[in-house]
Short mmCIF file of C-alpha atoms in Angstrom, two decimals:
data_model
loop_
_atom_site.label_atom_id
_atom_site.label_comp_id
_atom_site.label_asym_id
_atom_site.label_seq_id
_atom_site.Cartn_x
_atom_site.Cartn_y
_atom_site.Cartn_z
CA GLU A 23 35.57 3.23 24.81
CA THR A 24 37.88 5.06 27.19
CA GLY A 25 37.51 2.75 30.18
CA VAL A 26 35.38 5.28 32.06
CA THR A 27 31.65 4.58 32.32
CA GLN A 28 28.87 6.79 33.64
CA THR A 29 25.28 6.07 34.62
CA PRO A 30 22.68 7.13 33.98
CA ARG A 31 23.31 8.64 30.56
CA HIS A 32 20.24 10.86 30.84
CA LEU A 33 18.41 12.15 33.91
CA VAL A 34 15.39 14.39 34.38
CA MET A 35 14.65 15.53 37.90
CA GLY A 36 12.53 18.04 39.75
CA MET A 37 14.03 20.67 42.00
CA THR A 38 12.98 18.79 45.15
CA ASN A 39 14.35 15.41 44.06
CA LYS A 40 17.48 13.63 45.27
CA LYS A 41 19.46 11.67 42.71
CA SER A 42 22.98 10.36 42.26
CA LEU A 43 25.32 10.12 39.30
CA LYS A 44 27.75 7.23 39.14
CA CYS A 45 31.16 6.95 37.51
CA GLU A 46 33.37 3.89 37.29
CA GLN A 47 36.84 3.62 35.81
CA HIS A 48 38.47 0.38 34.72
CA LEU A 49 41.94 1.81 34.11
CA GLY A 50 43.56 1.33 37.50
CA HIS A 51 43.85 5.10 37.94
CA ASN A 52 44.21 6.86 41.28
CA ALA A 53 42.58 10.19 40.51
CA MET A 54 39.00 10.98 39.48
CA TYR A 55 37.31 14.21 38.51
CA TRP A 56 33.85 15.73 38.04
CA TYR A 57 33.35 18.39 35.36
CA LYS A 58 30.28 20.37 34.35
CA GLN A 59 29.75 21.17 30.66
CA SER A 60 27.18 23.85 29.84
CA ALA A 61 26.33 25.23 26.43
CA LYS A 62 28.62 28.05 25.25
CA LYS A 63 30.90 27.69 28.27
CA PRO A 64 34.20 25.89 28.87
CA LEU A 65 34.22 22.67 30.85
CA GLU A 66 34.24 23.59 34.53
CA LEU A 67 36.16 21.52 37.04
CA MET A 68 34.01 20.71 40.07
CA PHE A 69 35.86 18.18 42.21
CA VAL A 70 39.13 16.26 42.20
CA TYR A 71 39.78 13.09 44.17
CA SER A 72 43.20 11.51 44.59
CA LEU A 73 43.45 8.15 46.32
CA GLU A 74 39.88 8.60 47.54
CA GLU A 75 40.60 11.93 49.20
CA ARG A 76 39.10 15.16 47.91
CA VAL A 77 41.91 17.48 46.88
CA GLU A 78 39.97 20.14 45.00
CA ASN A 79 36.56 21.74 45.43
CA ASN A 80 36.08 24.62 43.04
CA SER A 81 33.51 26.62 44.99
CA VAL A 82 30.75 24.23 44.06
CA PRO A 83 27.37 24.77 45.78
CA SER A 84 26.57 22.35 48.57
CA ARG A 85 23.62 20.96 46.63
CA PHE A 86 26.31 18.93 44.82
CA SER A 87 27.94 16.37 47.11
CA PRO A 88 30.68 14.06 45.81
CA GLU A 89 31.61 10.69 47.21
CA CYS A 90 34.58 8.48 46.37
CA PRO A 91 34.29 5.13 48.20
CA ASN A 92 37.30 3.66 46.39
CA SER A 93 39.67 4.58 43.59
CA SER A 94 37.44 3.01 40.93
CA HIS A 95 34.13 4.65 41.80
CA LEU A 96 32.97 8.22 42.05
CA PHE A 97 29.49 9.51 42.82
CA LEU A 98 27.85 12.90 42.60
CA HIS A 99 24.83 13.24 44.86
CA LEU A 100 22.32 15.84 43.77
CA HIS A 101 19.83 17.56 46.09
CA THR A 102 17.44 20.47 45.52
CA LEU A 103 19.02 21.49 42.24
CA GLN A 104 18.11 24.57 40.22
CA PRO A 105 17.19 24.75 36.52
CA GLU A 106 20.56 26.39 35.80
CA ASP A 107 22.24 23.19 36.97
CA SER A 108 21.01 21.49 33.80
CA ALA A 109 24.15 20.45 31.92
CA LEU A 110 26.30 17.53 30.85
CA TYR A 111 28.21 16.16 33.83
CA LEU A 112 31.46 14.50 32.88
CA CYS A 113 33.62 12.18 34.91
CA ALA A 114 37.31 11.72 34.15
CA SER A 115 40.21 9.77 35.58
CA SER A 116 43.99 9.94 35.45
CA GLN A 117 46.83 7.87 36.80
CA ASP A 118 47.53 10.39 39.53
CA ALA A 119 46.58 13.95 40.45
CA GLY A 120 49.15 16.62 41.13
CA GLY A 121 52.91 16.48 40.97
CA ARG A 122 53.02 16.23 37.20
CA ALA A 123 50.60 16.74 34.37
CA GLU A 124 48.53 13.68 33.70
CA THR A 125 46.41 12.65 30.77
CA GLN A 126 42.74 12.55 31.71
CA TYR A 127 40.27 10.12 30.21
CA PHE A 128 36.61 11.10 30.08
CA GLY A 129 33.42 9.14 30.35
CA PRO A 130 30.45 9.76 28.04
CA GLY A 131 28.70 12.04 30.53
CA THR A 132 25.28 12.25 32.13
CA ARG A 133 22.87 14.69 30.48
CA LEU A 134 20.94 16.27 33.37
CA LEU A 135 17.76 18.29 33.00
CA VAL A 136 16.33 20.00 36.08
CA LEU A 137 12.69 21.03 35.80
CA GLY B 468 44.45 30.78 38.00
CA GLU B 469 44.86 29.65 34.42
CA ASN B 470 42.79 31.18 31.63
CA VAL B 471 42.59 29.58 28.18
CA GLU B 472 41.24 31.39 25.13
CA GLN B 473 40.33 29.42 22.00
CA HIS B 474 39.61 30.63 18.46
CA PRO B 475 37.65 30.38 16.29
CA SER B 476 34.41 29.23 17.90
CA THR B 477 33.24 27.80 14.57
CA LEU B 478 35.36 26.71 11.61
CA SER B 479 34.04 25.46 8.30
CA VAL B 480 36.46 23.98 5.76
CA GLN B 481 36.14 22.02 2.55
CA GLU B 482 36.90 18.33 2.71
CA GLY B 483 40.55 17.79 1.95
CA ASP B 484 41.63 21.23 3.14
CA SER B 485 43.53 21.95 6.34
CA ALA B 486 42.07 23.28 9.59
CA VAL B 487 43.89 25.25 12.27
CA ILE B 488 42.59 25.99 15.76
CA LYS B 489 44.48 28.33 18.07
CA CYS B 490 44.65 28.69 21.84
CA THR B 491 46.41 31.02 24.24
CA TYR B 492 47.02 30.50 27.94
CA SER B 493 47.89 32.83 30.79
CA ASP B 494 49.82 30.78 33.36
CA SER B 495 53.49 30.55 32.39
CA ALA B 496 53.81 27.57 34.74
CA SER B 497 51.47 25.44 32.62
CA ASN B 498 53.39 22.59 31.06
CA TYR B 499 50.83 20.19 29.60
CA PHE B 500 48.54 20.97 26.68
CA PRO B 501 46.08 18.31 25.49
CA TRP B 502 43.54 18.54 22.69
CA TYR B 503 40.21 16.77 22.93
CA LYS B 504 37.62 15.91 20.29
CA GLN B 505 33.99 15.65 21.33
CA GLU B 506 31.41 14.09 19.06
CA LEU B 507 27.69 14.43 19.61
CA GLY B 508 26.51 12.40 22.58
CA LYS B 509 30.00 11.46 23.71
CA GLY B 510 32.55 12.67 26.20
CA PRO B 511 35.76 14.42 25.11
CA GLN B 512 38.36 12.06 23.67
CA LEU B 513 42.07 12.86 23.79
CA ILE B 514 43.49 13.13 20.27
CA ILE B 515 46.94 14.57 20.88
CA ASP B 516 48.88 16.30 23.61
CA ILE B 517 52.13 18.18 24.00
CA ARG B 518 54.35 18.92 26.95
CA SER B 519 56.37 22.07 27.39
CA ASN B 520 59.71 20.46 26.64
CA VAL B 521 58.87 20.11 22.93
CA GLY B 522 57.69 22.61 20.32
CA GLU B 523 55.83 20.33 17.93
CA LYS B 524 54.25 16.89 17.85
CA LYS B 525 52.65 15.05 14.96
CA ASP B 526 50.41 12.01 14.68
CA GLN B 527 49.38 11.19 11.12
CA ARG B 528 47.08 14.02 9.97
CA ILE B 529 47.11 15.81 13.30
CA ALA B 530 49.86 18.07 14.63
CA VAL B 531 50.19 20.43 17.56
CA THR B 532 52.64 23.30 17.92
CA LEU B 533 53.59 25.12 21.11
CA ASN B 534 55.17 28.55 21.52
CA LYS B 535 56.01 28.93 25.20
CA THR B 536 57.33 32.46 24.84
CA ALA B 537 54.09 33.69 23.32
CA LYS B 538 52.01 31.28 25.43
CA HIS B 539 50.03 29.90 22.56
CA PHE B 540 49.51 26.50 20.99
CA SER B 541 47.71 25.33 17.88
CA LEU B 542 46.06 22.22 16.44
CA HIS B 543 46.57 21.49 12.76
CA ILE B 544 44.47 18.93 10.89
CA THR B 545 45.49 18.20 7.30
CA GLU B 546 43.50 16.47 4.55
CA THR B 547 40.29 16.87 6.53
CA GLN B 548 37.61 14.20 6.27
CA PRO B 549 33.90 14.21 7.16
CA GLU B 550 34.59 12.23 10.34
CA ASP B 551 36.73 15.11 11.57
CA SER B 552 33.53 17.12 12.14
CA ALA B 553 33.20 17.60 15.90
CA VAL B 554 33.87 20.09 18.69
CA TYR B 555 37.55 20.42 19.57
CA PHE B 556 38.78 21.64 22.95
CA CYS B 557 42.22 22.79 23.93
CA ALA B 558 43.30 22.69 27.56
CA ALA B 559 46.21 23.60 29.78
CA MET B 560 47.45 22.26 33.05
CA ASN B 561 50.02 23.25 35.64
CA GLY B 562 51.53 19.98 36.72
CA GLN B 563 52.74 21.29 40.06
CA GLY B 564 49.42 21.11 41.84
CA ALA B 565 46.29 19.05 42.02
CA ASP B 566 44.35 21.23 39.57
CA GLY B 567 42.39 19.67 36.81
CA LEU B 568 42.55 20.88 33.24
CA THR B 569 41.52 24.42 32.27
CA PHE B 570 39.64 24.21 28.99
CA GLY B 571 39.00 26.60 26.16
CA LYS B 572 35.40 27.16 25.05
CA GLY B 573 35.71 24.82 22.10
CA THR B 574 35.72 25.05 18.30
CA HIS B 575 32.94 23.52 16.25
CA LEU B 576 34.70 22.16 13.16
CA ILE B 577 32.48 21.54 10.16
CA ILE B 578 33.85 19.65 7.17
CA GLN B 579 31.95 20.55 4.01
CA PRO B 580 31.72 17.72 1.44
#
């Protein structure tokens, strides 16, 4: 276990549904990240939060909406997704973001299927 | 931005032999290079990392080398075992900003018994 948990582990949703992914880290870190992992493609950074403020948004469509209520929790709200959004969504955390390179610890991911 | 290329995409070796995975990066300002192992149904797990102030780092059967001039780094696994079978990802990061890691596409390592 890395100290980063994600729920749910699997999610099937229709294109008109609204759902949320949850990430929690028990490491006392200040930075949290969302990545998308699709088959045959590198992990893609979606969002970076540092001390609960969003510091990076890599041109992610607005149908993905992140929320970081505190330094231990990170959510990804999903709304009117497309089938091509089906992927493994990974959460990670690090001690800090920016300033110097930090080791990131990943959760197990949420496998999302959009029908 | 950073671009990381990783080769090969699939590597099959006999148990007990060595495996080498290679990555190149484009941003000369990158200074942190971790390697992750991802098993089926799990998230990536850090196995070793190297920072730009050293050229080589070793941890038991795993070693990483870094050539800053050529902008490439490699993962070496010796005496491979069946539990080494997984997908391995290299990554690079520029520690000056708030960017996350830029990953390679991954190498599926298969250890043949």
